[in-house]
PDB file of C-alpha atoms in Angstrom:
ATOM      1  CA  SER A   1       7.065   9.593 -27.372  1.00 63.00           C
ATOM      2  CA  GLU A   2       4.923  11.396 -24.847  1.00 73.00           C
ATOM      3  CA  ARG A   3       1.284  11.917 -25.792  1.00 85.00           C
ATOM      4  CA  GLU A   4      -0.920  14.804 -24.715  1.00 85.00           C
ATOM      5  CA  GLN A   5      -3.072  12.417 -22.663  1.00 84.00           C
ATOM      6  CA  ASP A   6       0.039  11.160 -20.856  1.00 83.00           C
ATOM      7  CA  ARG A   7       1.078  14.720 -19.994  1.00 86.00           C
ATOM      8  CA  ALA A   8      -2.432  15.480 -18.711  1.00 85.00           C
ATOM      9  CA  THR A   9      -2.360  12.379 -16.508  1.00 85.00           C
ATOM     10  CA  LEU A  10       1.024  13.296 -15.055  1.00 88.00           C
ATOM     11  CA  ASN A  11      -0.190  16.824 -14.301  1.00 91.00           C
ATOM     12  CA  THR A  12      -3.262  15.592 -12.407  1.00 92.00           C
ATOM     13  CA  LYS A  13      -3.157  16.446  -8.695  1.00 93.00           C
ATOM     14  CA  ALA A  14      -2.850  13.440  -6.362  1.00 91.00           C
ATOM     15  CA  HIS A  15      -6.003  14.291  -4.410  1.00 92.00           C
ATOM     16  CA  ARG A  16      -8.049  13.766  -7.596  1.00 92.00           C
ATOM     17  CA  ILE A  17      -7.122  10.077  -7.849  1.00 90.00           C
ATOM     18  CA  MET A  18      -6.249   9.024  -4.291  1.00 90.00           C
ATOM     19  CA  THR A  19      -8.208   6.490  -2.261  1.00 91.00           C
ATOM     20  CA  ARG A  20     -10.269   8.454   0.238  1.00 92.00           C
ATOM     21  CA  ASN A  21     -10.831   5.676   2.793  1.00 93.00           C
ATOM     22  CA  PRO A  22      -7.851   3.326   2.504  1.00 95.00           C
ATOM     23  CA  ILE A  23      -7.710  -0.026   4.212  1.00 97.00           C
ATOM     24  CA  THR A  24      -5.101   0.229   6.974  1.00 98.00           C
ATOM     25  CA  ILE A  25      -3.418  -2.060   9.483  1.00 98.00           C
ATOM     26  CA  ARG A  26      -1.737  -1.542  12.856  1.00 98.00           C
ATOM     27  CA  GLU A  27       1.939  -2.066  13.577  1.00 96.00           C
ATOM     28  CA  GLU A  28       1.149  -5.243  15.535  1.00 97.00           C
ATOM     29  CA  THR A  29      -0.739  -6.878  12.629  1.00 97.00           C
ATOM     30  CA  SER A  30       0.863 -10.162  11.626  1.00 96.00           C
ATOM     31  CA  VAL A  31       2.444 -10.616   8.212  1.00 94.00           C
ATOM     32  CA  GLU A  32       0.003 -13.472   7.587  1.00 95.00           C
ATOM     33  CA  LYS A  33      -3.012 -11.252   8.266  1.00 97.00           C
ATOM     34  CA  ALA A  34      -1.565  -8.406   6.166  1.00 97.00           C
ATOM     35  CA  SER A  35      -1.027 -10.871   3.307  1.00 97.00           C
ATOM     36  CA  LYS A  36      -4.633 -12.041   3.501  1.00 97.00           C
ATOM     37  CA  ILE A  37      -5.921  -8.463   3.505  1.00 98.00           C
ATOM     38  CA  LEU A  38      -3.859  -7.632   0.413  1.00 98.00           C
ATOM     39  CA  VAL A  39      -5.124 -10.676  -1.497  1.00 97.00           C
ATOM     40  CA  GLN A  40      -8.760 -10.461  -0.342  1.00 98.00           C
ATOM     41  CA  ASN A  41      -8.993  -6.815  -1.358  1.00 97.00           C
ATOM     42  CA  ASN A  42      -6.882  -7.082  -4.526  1.00 97.00           C
ATOM     43  CA  ILE A  43      -4.587  -4.294  -3.370  1.00 97.00           C
ATOM     44  CA  SER A  44      -0.803  -3.969  -3.495  1.00 96.00           C
ATOM     45  CA  CYS A  45      -0.010  -1.993  -0.339  1.00 97.00           C
ATOM     46  CA  LEU A  46      -1.316  -1.197   3.124  1.00 98.00           C
ATOM     47  CA  PRO A  47      -0.652   1.942   5.150  1.00 98.00           C
ATOM     48  CA  ILE A  48       0.399   1.105   8.714  1.00 98.00           C
ATOM     49  CA  VAL A  49      -1.144   3.432  11.292  1.00 98.00           C
ATOM     50  CA  ASP A  50      -0.780   4.076  15.024  1.00 97.00           C
ATOM     51  CA  ASP A  51      -3.565   4.601  17.583  1.00 95.00           C
ATOM     52  CA  ASN A  52      -4.098   8.157  16.289  1.00 95.00           C
ATOM     53  CA  PHE A  53      -4.396   6.868  12.701  1.00 93.00           C
ATOM     54  CA  GLU A  54      -1.153   8.608  11.782  1.00 96.00           C
ATOM     55  CA  ILE A  55       0.758   6.777   9.081  1.00 96.00           C
ATOM     56  CA  LYS A  56       3.864   5.055  10.409  1.00 98.00           C
ATOM     57  CA  GLY A  57       4.762   3.272   7.168  1.00 98.00           C
ATOM     58  CA  ILE A  58       3.532   1.204   4.271  1.00 98.00           C
ATOM     59  CA  ILE A  59       3.830  -2.518   3.619  1.00 98.00           C
ATOM     60  CA  THR A  60       3.635  -3.839   0.074  1.00 98.00           C
ATOM     61  CA  TRP A  61       3.226  -7.307  -1.407  1.00 96.00           C
ATOM     62  CA  LYS A  62       6.864  -7.021  -2.496  1.00 96.00           C
ATOM     63  CA  ASP A  63       7.919  -6.377   1.119  1.00 96.00           C
ATOM     64  CA  ILE A  64       6.109  -9.539   2.180  1.00 96.00           C
ATOM     65  CA  LEU A  65       7.528 -11.602  -0.669  1.00 95.00           C
ATOM     66  CA  ASN A  66      11.057 -10.353   0.056  1.00 94.00           C
ATOM     67  CA  TRP A  67      10.660 -11.117   3.761  1.00 93.00           C
ATOM     68  CA  SER A  68       9.284 -14.608   3.085  1.00 92.00           C
ATOM     69  CA  ILE A  69      12.190 -15.466   0.763  1.00 91.00           C
ATOM     70  CA  PHE A  70      15.158 -13.891   2.532  1.00 89.00           C
ATOM     71  CA  PHE A  71      14.348 -13.217   6.185  1.00 84.00           C
ATOM     72  CA  ARG A  72      11.750 -15.671   7.403  1.00 73.00           C
ATOM     73  CA  ILE A  73      13.146 -18.143   9.894  1.00 61.00           C
TER      74      ILE A  73
END
């Protein structure tokens, strides 16, 4: 059952808990380097940005694992 604390957490605005200065990578960053950044910083995803620091996408550890198992040649 849902507790009052759970409801309060779900009603919290995203800006209150977001990372203000996230670690980012560029589109040309290698999968190997992205993997190292994830592990070294104990994080699960990396925003991918362009030259204007606009977000183009996100890569997660699951994306990398999936790629390494099913698509890597």
